[in-house]
Every structure is written in structure tokens, then in C-alpha cells.
Amino acid sequence: MASRVSRFFNLALLKISISVLLILSGLFLLGNRVLVPIIKVQAEVKASAPVKTPIASSDALILSASDEKPFKFDELGGNFIKDSDNAENELEDLPVSDLKPVRKRNLPEYFYLTIPKLEISGALVEINSGSLDPAETLGHYNGSCLPDEACGVFIYGHSTYSDYENKYEDGDYRGIFSRLGELEYGDEFYISYNGSEYRYLVDTTKIEKPEEINPLENPYADKIGSHESSVVLFTCTPPGTTKYRLSVIGKLVK
């Protein structure tokens, strides 16, 4: 009888121990993969707004829980003007709606983005996109430059939780930029446009608040010879949240 009671007690103790371990593991994962990254981004933004430094490591990868609610890049819906030597960047407070396409020249409907490190190959980018919710393609901000012009291309796309399986090849672009923060200084990416291929190297990264974004701003306006061909890859950060924006900036390799 005593032996049976002892076995029952040991089994109950084992179950309790396993339950406690599972709870502790869950709390650790929640803190490490969700809370800590969010606190880290907030600290970076408060320390320097905007944060603008060379990407030196994959520390920019930030994990978060999924946010399934429909989301638009409303901050891109205003009336921006390009920066110049004699004028500050301005944004009129206009009602936010889907963008109205601005066609320049006789343009194709798409160009194509390849980022080998992120296993993205030939992703569709809608030229002069008319949507603030690029769910079926990436968006090229209307009025920003094209790859064959000596100025800045602005490409925006969604990100979601870190474990999201990228389904852009099936036409689902809702998480295509979830791993954008993994890109490091010197990483390559490519754009195929109008029969030509353009190669870029990652140069810098910025974390900003949505209201600080100007998609027509020259990333290198403070440098001599600033009229360089560049690309901004733009998404939300941490992935799955919408409080901050991540811009990864690449320079054209000549």
C-alpha cells in the first residue's frame, strides 16, 4: 500500500514539475521574442530620432506576435514634396486614402525585386502603386524614382510575426518583409526593370516613427554628390506591430 501511495505521489510531483517547466518556458519565450525586442526598438528611437547607422549585424531582426488586423501605410497617403537645397520637406495634412497612380512615360506595370539572403526571388513590385495595403505585390511609391534614374526608389511592403512562412510566390505578400531586419551592411539585392538588372549593396538602416517618413526624401541629401541611385526598402518594425518603421537603404553598384 505504501509503495502504491509513493508511486502516486512521485507521478503527481512529476506532472507538477513538467507543468511548471512549461509555464516558465512560455514566459521566457514571451519575454525574449516579444517584449525585449519591442523595448529595444523603443529605446533606440528615444535615444536618437531617427536612428541612422550602418548595419553592422543581424541584431536589427526583431521578433513579435502576429497582428491579423487589416493595415495600411497611412503615413504614405499625404502630399509630399521632394527635398531641395532651398526648401524643407513638407507634408500637407490631406485626407488619407489609397494613392492615386501617377504614370510617368510609357512604363511597365511591374519591376522585380530579388534579395538572396532573405530567399526572395523575382518578387513583384507594382510601379507607381495605387494601394497603401500592398497585399498582393510590393508597392513602388508613386512619384519616387525608378531604377534607371539617378535618385531614390521607394519600395514598401508588409511584415508580420517572425515564424511566418513567406508565401509571396503564391500571391500573398502580407509578410514578405518580415525578415528585412536581417539584412547587414554590404548585403546584395537586385532589381530587374525594363530588361536590365540593377545591383545594390545595403548601406544604412533607419528606425523612425510613421509621422517622420517622407518617401520622396533623398537618403543622401547631406552628402556631396547626393544624386545617387538608391533604394529604400520599407516596412513596419518590430514585425507584426505598427508603431515604428524600418528603412533599409541600398546604393547602386556601378
PDB file of N, CA and C in Angstrom, residues 125-212:
ATOM      1  N   VAL A 125       6.914  44.103 -57.875  1.00  0.00           N
ATOM      2  CA  VAL A 125       6.805  45.451 -57.314  1.00  0.00           C
ATOM      3  C   VAL A 125       5.950  46.263 -58.277  1.00  0.00           C
ATOM      4  N   GLU A 126       4.767  46.679 -57.837  1.00  0.00           N
ATOM      5  CA  GLU A 126       3.870  47.447 -58.703  1.00  0.00           C
ATOM      6  C   GLU A 126       4.380  48.877 -58.836  1.00  0.00           C
ATOM      7  N   ILE A 127       4.658  49.292 -60.062  1.00  0.00           N
ATOM      8  CA  ILE A 127       5.187  50.632 -60.321  1.00  0.00           C
ATOM      9  C   ILE A 127       4.108  51.685 -60.073  1.00  0.00           C
ATOM     10  N   ASN A 128       4.493  52.764 -59.368  1.00  0.00           N
ATOM     11  CA  ASN A 128       3.544  53.824 -59.010  1.00  0.00           C
ATOM     12  C   ASN A 128       2.272  53.234 -58.406  1.00  0.00           C
ATOM     13  N   SER A 129       2.460  52.442 -57.373  1.00  0.00           N
ATOM     14  CA  SER A 129       1.356  51.674 -56.794  1.00  0.00           C
ATOM     15  C   SER A 129       0.212  52.567 -56.347  1.00  0.00           C
ATOM     16  N   GLY A 130      -0.998  52.079 -56.542  1.00  0.00           N
ATOM     17  CA  GLY A 130      -2.180  52.812 -56.120  1.00  0.00           C
ATOM     18  C   GLY A 130      -2.755  52.306 -54.816  1.00  0.00           C
ATOM     19  N   SER A 131      -1.983  51.522 -54.043  1.00  0.00           N
ATOM     20  CA  SER A 131      -2.503  50.942 -52.809  1.00  0.00           C
ATOM     21  C   SER A 131      -1.581  51.222 -51.636  1.00  0.00           C
ATOM     22  N   LEU A 132      -2.175  51.539 -50.491  1.00  0.00           N
ATOM     23  CA  LEU A 132      -1.424  51.665 -49.245  1.00  0.00           C
ATOM     24  C   LEU A 132      -1.373  50.342 -48.490  1.00  0.00           C
ATOM     25  N   ASP A 133      -2.029  49.326 -49.029  1.00  0.00           N
ATOM     26  CA  ASP A 133      -2.046  47.987 -48.436  1.00  0.00           C
ATOM     27  C   ASP A 133      -1.550  46.992 -49.476  1.00  0.00           C
ATOM     28  N   PRO A 134      -0.225  46.885 -49.656  1.00  0.00           N
ATOM     29  CA  PRO A 134       0.323  46.034 -50.717  1.00  0.00           C
ATOM     30  C   PRO A 134       0.265  44.554 -50.349  1.00  0.00           C
ATOM     31  N   ALA A 135      -0.922  43.969 -50.454  1.00  0.00           N
ATOM     32  CA  ALA A 135      -1.128  42.594 -50.016  1.00  0.00           C
ATOM     33  C   ALA A 135      -0.821  41.569 -51.100  1.00  0.00           C
ATOM     34  N   GLU A 136      -0.864  41.982 -52.377  1.00  0.00           N
ATOM     35  CA  GLU A 136      -0.662  41.039 -53.477  1.00  0.00           C
ATOM     36  C   GLU A 136       0.603  41.322 -54.267  1.00  0.00           C
ATOM     37  N   THR A 137       1.244  42.451 -54.027  1.00  0.00           N
ATOM     38  CA  THR A 137       2.548  42.789 -54.595  1.00  0.00           C
ATOM     39  C   THR A 137       3.241  43.705 -53.587  1.00  0.00           C
ATOM     40  N   LEU A 138       4.514  43.962 -53.799  1.00  0.00           N
ATOM     41  CA  LEU A 138       5.162  45.080 -53.126  1.00  0.00           C
ATOM     42  C   LEU A 138       4.732  46.370 -53.815  1.00  0.00           C
ATOM     43  N   GLY A 139       4.859  47.485 -53.132  1.00  0.00           N
ATOM     44  CA  GLY A 139       4.484  48.759 -53.728  1.00  0.00           C
ATOM     45  C   GLY A 139       5.694  49.630 -54.015  1.00  0.00           C
ATOM     46  N   HIS A 140       5.715  50.243 -55.203  1.00  0.00           N
ATOM     47  CA  HIS A 140       6.682  51.296 -55.515  1.00  0.00           C
ATOM     48  C   HIS A 140       5.942  52.614 -55.336  1.00  0.00           C
ATOM     49  N   TYR A 141       6.448  53.466 -54.443  1.00  0.00           N
ATOM     50  CA  TYR A 141       5.726  54.693 -54.122  1.00  0.00           C
ATOM     51  C   TYR A 141       5.625  55.585 -55.349  1.00  0.00           C
ATOM     52  N   ASN A 142       4.379  55.987 -55.687  1.00  0.00           N
ATOM     53  CA  ASN A 142       4.204  56.783 -56.897  1.00  0.00           C
ATOM     54  C   ASN A 142       4.863  58.145 -56.739  1.00  0.00           C
ATOM     55  N   GLY A 143       5.635  58.505 -57.749  1.00  0.00           N
ATOM     56  CA  GLY A 143       6.398  59.744 -57.713  1.00  0.00           C
ATOM     57  C   GLY A 143       7.830  59.558 -57.287  1.00  0.00           C
ATOM     58  N   SER A 144       8.147  58.435 -56.633  1.00  0.00           N
ATOM     59  CA  SER A 144       9.558  58.172 -56.334  1.00  0.00           C
ATOM     60  C   SER A 144      10.233  57.675 -57.605  1.00  0.00           C
ATOM     61  N   CYS A 145      11.551  57.634 -57.579  1.00  0.00           N
ATOM     62  CA  CYS A 145      12.295  57.344 -58.803  1.00  0.00           C
ATOM     63  C   CYS A 145      12.182  55.887 -59.222  1.00  0.00           C
ATOM     64  N   LEU A 146      12.612  55.636 -60.431  1.00  0.00           N
ATOM     65  CA  LEU A 146      12.691  54.288 -60.972  1.00  0.00           C
ATOM     66  C   LEU A 146      14.161  53.885 -61.067  1.00  0.00           C
ATOM     67  N   PRO A 147      14.437  52.593 -61.192  1.00  0.00           N
ATOM     68  CA  PRO A 147      15.832  52.134 -61.126  1.00  0.00           C
ATOM     69  C   PRO A 147      16.778  52.751 -62.144  1.00  0.00           C
ATOM     70  N   ASP A 148      16.268  53.219 -63.273  1.00  0.00           N
ATOM     71  CA  ASP A 148      17.154  53.794 -64.286  1.00  0.00           C
ATOM     72  C   ASP A 148      17.363  55.293 -64.094  1.00  0.00           C
ATOM     73  N   GLU A 149      16.916  55.839 -62.958  1.00  0.00           N
ATOM     74  CA  GLU A 149      17.073  57.259 -62.665  1.00  0.00           C
ATOM     75  C   GLU A 149      18.054  57.452 -61.508  1.00  0.00           C
ATOM     76  N   ALA A 150      18.788  58.558 -61.538  1.00  0.00           N
ATOM     77  CA  ALA A 150      19.819  58.820 -60.523  1.00  0.00           C
ATOM     78  C   ALA A 150      19.213  59.481 -59.293  1.00  0.00           C
ATOM     79  N   CYS A 151      18.348  58.751 -58.613  1.00  0.00           N
ATOM     80  CA  CYS A 151      17.720  59.248 -57.385  1.00  0.00           C
ATOM     81  C   CYS A 151      17.146  58.055 -56.629  1.00  0.00           C
ATOM     82  N   GLY A 152      16.201  58.287 -55.717  1.00  0.00           N
ATOM     83  CA  GLY A 152      15.781  57.248 -54.797  1.00  0.00           C
ATOM     84  C   GLY A 152      14.523  56.501 -55.196  1.00  0.00           C
ATOM     85  N   VAL A 153      14.612  55.173 -55.210  1.00  0.00           N
ATOM     86  CA  VAL A 153      13.465  54.288 -55.397  1.00  0.00           C
ATOM     87  C   VAL A 153      12.923  53.942 -54.008  1.00  0.00           C
ATOM     88  N   PHE A 154      11.607  53.996 -53.829  1.00  0.00           N
ATOM     89  CA  PHE A 154      10.999  53.699 -52.528  1.00  0.00           C
ATOM     90  C   PHE A 154      10.056  52.513 -52.685  1.00  0.00           C
ATOM     91  N   ILE A 155      10.393  51.396 -52.022  1.00  0.00           N
ATOM     92  CA  ILE A 155       9.615  50.157 -52.113  1.00  0.00           C
ATOM     93  C   ILE A 155       9.080  49.822 -50.724  1.00  0.00           C
ATOM     94  N   TYR A 156       7.786  49.599 -50.608  1.00  0.00           N
ATOM     95  CA  TYR A 156       7.199  49.309 -49.299  1.00  0.00           C
ATOM     96  C   TYR A 156       6.431  47.988 -49.330  1.00  0.00           C
ATOM     97  N   GLY A 157       6.453  47.299 -48.186  1.00  0.00           N
ATOM     98  CA  GLY A 157       5.774  46.015 -48.081  1.00  0.00           C
ATOM     99  C   GLY A 157       5.510  45.658 -46.632  1.00  0.00           C
ATOM    100  N   HIS A 158       4.651  44.676 -46.430  1.00  0.00           N
ATOM    101  CA  HIS A 158       4.226  44.292 -45.085  1.00  0.00           C
ATOM    102  C   HIS A 158       5.229  43.356 -44.412  1.00  0.00           C
ATOM    103  N   SER A 159       5.188  43.361 -43.089  1.00  0.00           N
ATOM    104  CA  SER A 159       5.885  42.355 -42.290  1.00  0.00           C
ATOM    105  C   SER A 159       4.907  41.833 -41.249  1.00  0.00           C
ATOM    106  N   THR A 160       5.167  40.626 -40.774  1.00  0.00           N
ATOM    107  CA  THR A 160       4.318  40.043 -39.736  1.00  0.00           C
ATOM    108  C   THR A 160       5.205  39.222 -38.818  1.00  0.00           C
ATOM    109  N   TYR A 161       4.634  38.364 -38.011  1.00  0.00           N
ATOM    110  CA  TYR A 161       5.389  37.655 -36.987  1.00  0.00           C
ATOM    111  C   TYR A 161       6.546  36.847 -37.586  1.00  0.00           C
ATOM    112  N   SER A 162       7.557  36.569 -36.764  1.00  0.00           N
ATOM    113  CA  SER A 162       8.836  36.054 -37.260  1.00  0.00           C
ATOM    114  C   SER A 162       8.748  34.679 -37.896  1.00  0.00           C
ATOM    115  N   ASP A 163       7.816  33.846 -37.436  1.00  0.00           N
ATOM    116  CA  ASP A 163       7.733  32.478 -37.939  1.00  0.00           C
ATOM    117  C   ASP A 163       6.856  32.360 -39.179  1.00  0.00           C
ATOM    118  N   TYR A 164       6.431  33.484 -39.713  1.00  0.00           N
ATOM    119  CA  TYR A 164       5.561  33.480 -40.886  1.00  0.00           C
ATOM    120  C   TYR A 164       6.255  32.827 -42.074  1.00  0.00           C
ATOM    121  N   GLU A 165       5.548  31.944 -42.750  1.00  0.00           N
ATOM    122  CA  GLU A 165       6.080  31.323 -43.958  1.00  0.00           C
ATOM    123  C   GLU A 165       5.811  32.246 -45.145  1.00  0.00           C
ATOM    124  N   ASN A 166       6.885  32.692 -45.791  1.00  0.00           N
ATOM    125  CA  ASN A 166       6.753  33.656 -46.882  1.00  0.00           C
ATOM    126  C   ASN A 166       6.040  33.016 -48.072  1.00  0.00           C
ATOM    127  N   LYS A 167       4.869  33.530 -48.412  1.00  0.00           N
ATOM    128  CA  LYS A 167       4.051  32.939 -49.466  1.00  0.00           C
ATOM    129  C   LYS A 167       3.895  33.874 -50.662  1.00  0.00           C
ATOM    130  N   TYR A 168       4.895  34.748 -50.876  1.00  0.00           N
ATOM    131  CA  TYR A 168       4.757  35.724 -51.962  1.00  0.00           C
ATOM    132  C   TYR A 168       4.646  35.047 -53.319  1.00  0.00           C
ATOM    133  N   GLU A 169       5.263  33.867 -53.467  1.00  0.00           N
ATOM    134  CA  GLU A 169       5.183  33.162 -54.750  1.00  0.00           C
ATOM    135  C   GLU A 169       3.757  32.713 -55.055  1.00  0.00           C
ATOM    136  N   ASP A 170       2.922  32.618 -54.019  1.00  0.00           N
ATOM    137  CA  ASP A 170       1.517  32.264 -54.198  1.00  0.00           C
ATOM    138  C   ASP A 170       0.624  33.503 -54.273  1.00  0.00           C
ATOM    139  N   GLY A 171       1.243  34.679 -54.331  1.00  0.00           N
ATOM    140  CA  GLY A 171       0.475  35.912 -54.438  1.00  0.00           C
ATOM    141  C   GLY A 171       0.080  36.530 -53.109  1.00  0.00           C
ATOM    142  N   ASP A 172       0.624  36.004 -51.997  1.00  0.00           N
ATOM    143  CA  ASP A 172       0.325  36.545 -50.673  1.00  0.00           C
ATOM    144  C   ASP A 172       1.555  37.294 -50.168  1.00  0.00           C
ATOM    145  N   TYR A 173       1.502  38.625 -50.226  1.00  0.00           N
ATOM    146  CA  TYR A 173       2.662  39.456 -49.874  1.00  0.00           C
ATOM    147  C   TYR A 173       2.529  40.077 -48.476  1.00  0.00           C
ATOM    148  N   ARG A 174       1.650  39.529 -47.641  1.00  0.00           N
ATOM    149  CA  ARG A 174       1.378  40.163 -46.352  1.00  0.00           C
ATOM    150  C   ARG A 174       2.529  40.039 -45.358  1.00  0.00           C
ATOM    151  N   GLY A 175       3.509  39.205 -45.638  1.00  0.00           N
ATOM    152  CA  GLY A 175       4.635  39.071 -44.716  1.00  0.00           C
ATOM    153  C   GLY A 175       5.974  39.032 -45.415  1.00  0.00           C
ATOM    154  N   ILE A 176       6.034  39.540 -46.638  1.00  0.00           N
ATOM    155  CA  ILE A 176       7.243  39.380 -47.447  1.00  0.00           C
ATOM    156  C   ILE A 176       8.466  40.061 -46.824  1.00  0.00           C
ATOM    157  N   PHE A 177       8.273  41.152 -46.095  1.00  0.00           N
ATOM    158  CA  PHE A 177       9.399  41.879 -45.494  1.00  0.00           C
ATOM    159  C   PHE A 177       9.576  41.567 -44.003  1.00  0.00           C
ATOM    160  N   SER A 178       9.068  40.419 -43.551  1.00  0.00           N
ATOM    161  CA  SER A 178       9.177  40.066 -42.131  1.00  0.00           C
ATOM    162  C   SER A 178      10.621  39.916 -41.677  1.00  0.00           C
ATOM    163  N   ARG A 179      11.504  39.523 -42.584  1.00  0.00           N
ATOM    164  CA  ARG A 179      12.916  39.308 -42.229  1.00  0.00           C
ATOM    165  C   ARG A 179      13.817  40.444 -42.722  1.00  0.00           C
ATOM    166  N   LEU A 180      13.229  41.572 -43.073  1.00  0.00           N
ATOM    167  CA  LEU A 180      14.019  42.662 -43.644  1.00  0.00           C
ATOM    168  C   LEU A 180      15.136  43.107 -42.701  1.00  0.00           C
ATOM    169  N   GLY A 181      14.891  43.052 -41.398  1.00  0.00           N
ATOM    170  CA  GLY A 181      15.886  43.461 -40.424  1.00  0.00           C
ATOM    171  C   GLY A 181      17.117  42.577 -40.371  1.00  0.00           C
ATOM    172  N   GLU A 182      17.092  41.435 -41.046  1.00  0.00           N
ATOM    173  CA  GLU A 182      18.268  40.562 -41.079  1.00  0.00           C
ATOM    174  C   GLU A 182      19.356  41.090 -42.016  1.00  0.00           C
ATOM    175  N   LEU A 183      19.000  41.994 -42.903  1.00  0.00           N
ATOM    176  CA  LEU A 183      19.990  42.486 -43.860  1.00  0.00           C
ATOM    177  C   LEU A 183      21.092  43.254 -43.149  1.00  0.00           C
ATOM    178  N   GLU A 184      22.326  43.012 -43.579  1.00  0.00           N
ATOM    179  CA  GLU A 184      23.504  43.626 -42.983  1.00  0.00           C
ATOM    180  C   GLU A 184      24.208  44.521 -43.997  1.00  0.00           C
ATOM    181  N   TYR A 185      25.058  45.368 -43.481  1.00  0.00           N
ATOM    182  CA  TYR A 185      25.875  46.230 -44.336  1.00  0.00           C
ATOM    183  C   TYR A 185      26.613  45.376 -45.370  1.00  0.00           C
ATOM    184  N   GLY A 186      26.465  45.744 -46.653  1.00  0.00           N
ATOM    185  CA  GLY A 186      27.149  45.032 -47.724  1.00  0.00           C
ATOM    186  C   GLY A 186      26.355  43.914 -48.363  1.00  0.00           C
ATOM    187  N   ASP A 187      25.198  43.551 -47.794  1.00  0.00           N
ATOM    188  CA  ASP A 187      24.367  42.523 -48.425  1.00  0.00           C
ATOM    189  C   ASP A 187      23.845  43.009 -49.774  1.00  0.00           C
ATOM    190  N   GLU A 188      23.701  42.080 -50.697  1.00  0.00           N
ATOM    191  CA  GLU A 188      23.262  42.404 -52.057  1.00  0.00           C
ATOM    192  C   GLU A 188      21.753  42.247 -52.208  1.00  0.00           C
ATOM    193  N   PHE A 189      21.188  43.066 -53.071  1.00  0.00           N
ATOM    194  CA  PHE A 189      19.864  42.789 -53.610  1.00  0.00           C
ATOM    195  C   PHE A 189      19.797  43.359 -55.023  1.00  0.00           C
ATOM    196  N   TYR A 190      18.809  42.921 -55.786  1.00  0.00           N
ATOM    197  CA  TYR A 190      18.756  43.226 -57.217  1.00  0.00           C
ATOM    198  C   TYR A 190      17.353  43.672 -57.615  1.00  0.00           C
ATOM    199  N   ILE A 191      17.307  44.529 -58.620  1.00  0.00           N
ATOM    200  CA  ILE A 191      16.047  44.907 -59.256  1.00  0.00           C
ATOM    201  C   ILE A 191      16.168  44.637 -60.750  1.00  0.00           C
ATOM    202  N   SER A 192      15.172  43.955 -61.289  1.00  0.00           N
ATOM    203  CA  SER A 192      15.073  43.756 -62.738  1.00  0.00           C
ATOM    204  C   SER A 192      13.987  44.689 -63.265  1.00  0.00           C
ATOM    205  N   TYR A 193      14.391  45.570 -64.190  1.00  0.00           N
ATOM    206  CA  TYR A 193      13.465  46.590 -64.681  1.00  0.00           C
ATOM    207  C   TYR A 193      13.732  46.865 -66.151  1.00  0.00           C
ATOM    208  N   ASN A 194      12.697  46.742 -66.963  1.00  0.00           N
ATOM    209  CA  ASN A 194      12.784  47.081 -68.385  1.00  0.00           C
ATOM    210  C   ASN A 194      13.926  46.365 -69.090  1.00  0.00           C
ATOM    211  N   GLY A 195      14.129  45.103 -68.761  1.00  0.00           N
ATOM    212  CA  GLY A 195      15.152  44.307 -69.429  1.00  0.00           C
ATOM    213  C   GLY A 195      16.555  44.465 -68.875  1.00  0.00           C
ATOM    214  N   SER A 196      16.736  45.281 -67.846  1.00  0.00           N
ATOM    215  CA  SER A 196      18.059  45.484 -67.247  1.00  0.00           C
ATOM    216  C   SER A 196      18.033  45.060 -65.782  1.00  0.00           C
ATOM    217  N   GLU A 197      19.201  44.648 -65.285  1.00  0.00           N
ATOM    218  CA  GLU A 197      19.321  44.278 -63.873  1.00  0.00           C
ATOM    219  C   GLU A 197      20.197  45.294 -63.149  1.00  0.00           C
ATOM    220  N   TYR A 198      19.748  45.714 -61.964  1.00  0.00           N
ATOM    221  CA  TYR A 198      20.452  46.707 -61.155  1.00  0.00           C
ATOM    222  C   TYR A 198      20.841  46.063 -59.825  1.00  0.00           C
ATOM    223  N   ARG A 199      22.110  46.197 -59.475  1.00  0.00           N
ATOM    224  CA  ARG A 199      22.632  45.567 -58.254  1.00  0.00           C
ATOM    225  C   ARG A 199      22.875  46.634 -57.186  1.00  0.00           C
ATOM    226  N   TYR A 200      22.416  46.341 -55.979  1.00  0.00           N
ATOM    227  CA  TYR A 200      22.547  47.283 -54.868  1.00  0.00           C
ATOM    228  C   TYR A 200      23.230  46.603 -53.682  1.00  0.00           C
ATOM    229  N   LEU A 201      23.936  47.402 -52.885  1.00  0.00           N
ATOM    230  CA  LEU A 201      24.519  46.934 -51.635  1.00  0.00           C
ATOM    231  C   LEU A 201      23.893  47.702 -50.480  1.00  0.00           C
ATOM    232  N   VAL A 202      23.500  46.983 -49.437  1.00  0.00           N
ATOM    233  CA  VAL A 202      22.923  47.625 -48.257  1.00  0.00           C
ATOM    234  C   VAL A 202      23.953  48.553 -47.625  1.00  0.00           C
ATOM    235  N   ASP A 203      23.508  49.773 -47.305  1.00  0.00           N
ATOM    236  CA  ASP A 203      24.406  50.789 -46.754  1.00  0.00           C
ATOM    237  C   ASP A 203      24.036  51.188 -45.326  1.00  0.00           C
ATOM    238  N   THR A 204      22.789  51.564 -45.107  1.00  0.00           N
ATOM    239  CA  THR A 204      22.368  52.022 -43.779  1.00  0.00           C
ATOM    240  C   THR A 204      20.967  51.524 -43.453  1.00  0.00           C
ATOM    241  N   THR A 205      20.574  51.721 -42.206  1.00  0.00           N
ATOM    242  CA  THR A 205      19.213  51.419 -41.772  1.00  0.00           C
ATOM    243  C   THR A 205      18.703  52.561 -40.907  1.00  0.00           C
ATOM    244  N   LYS A 206      17.398  52.772 -40.911  1.00  0.00           N
ATOM    245  CA  LYS A 206      16.776  53.795 -40.068  1.00  0.00           C
ATOM    246  C   LYS A 206      15.546  53.205 -39.396  1.00  0.00           C
ATOM    247  N   ILE A 207      15.331  53.546 -38.141  1.00  0.00           N
ATOM    248  CA  ILE A 207      14.087  53.245 -37.442  1.00  0.00           C
ATOM    249  C   ILE A 207      13.453  54.575 -37.071  1.00  0.00           C
ATOM    250  N   GLU A 208      12.213  54.786 -37.533  1.00  0.00           N
ATOM    251  CA  GLU A 208      11.550  56.071 -37.343  1.00  0.00           C
ATOM    252  C   GLU A 208      10.095  55.872 -36.948  1.00  0.00           C
ATOM    253  N   LYS A 209       9.487  56.943 -36.504  1.00  0.00           N
ATOM    254  CA  LYS A 209       8.051  56.949 -36.284  1.00  0.00           C
ATOM    255  C   LYS A 209       7.347  57.202 -37.622  1.00  0.00           C
ATOM    256  N   PRO A 210       6.111  56.703 -37.792  1.00  0.00           N
ATOM    257  CA  PRO A 210       5.416  56.873 -39.073  1.00  0.00           C
ATOM    258  C   PRO A 210       5.329  58.318 -39.534  1.00  0.00           C
ATOM    259  N   GLU A 211       5.104  59.244 -38.603  1.00  0.00           N
ATOM    260  CA  GLU A 211       4.935  60.648 -38.995  1.00  0.00           C
ATOM    261  C   GLU A 211       6.233  61.292 -39.461  1.00  0.00           C
ATOM    262  N   GLU A 212       7.360  60.618 -39.296  1.00  0.00           N
ATOM    263  CA  GLU A 212       8.646  61.162 -39.724  1.00  0.00           C
ATOM    264  C   GLU A 212       9.034  60.732 -41.137  1.00  0.00           C
TER     265      GLU A 212
END
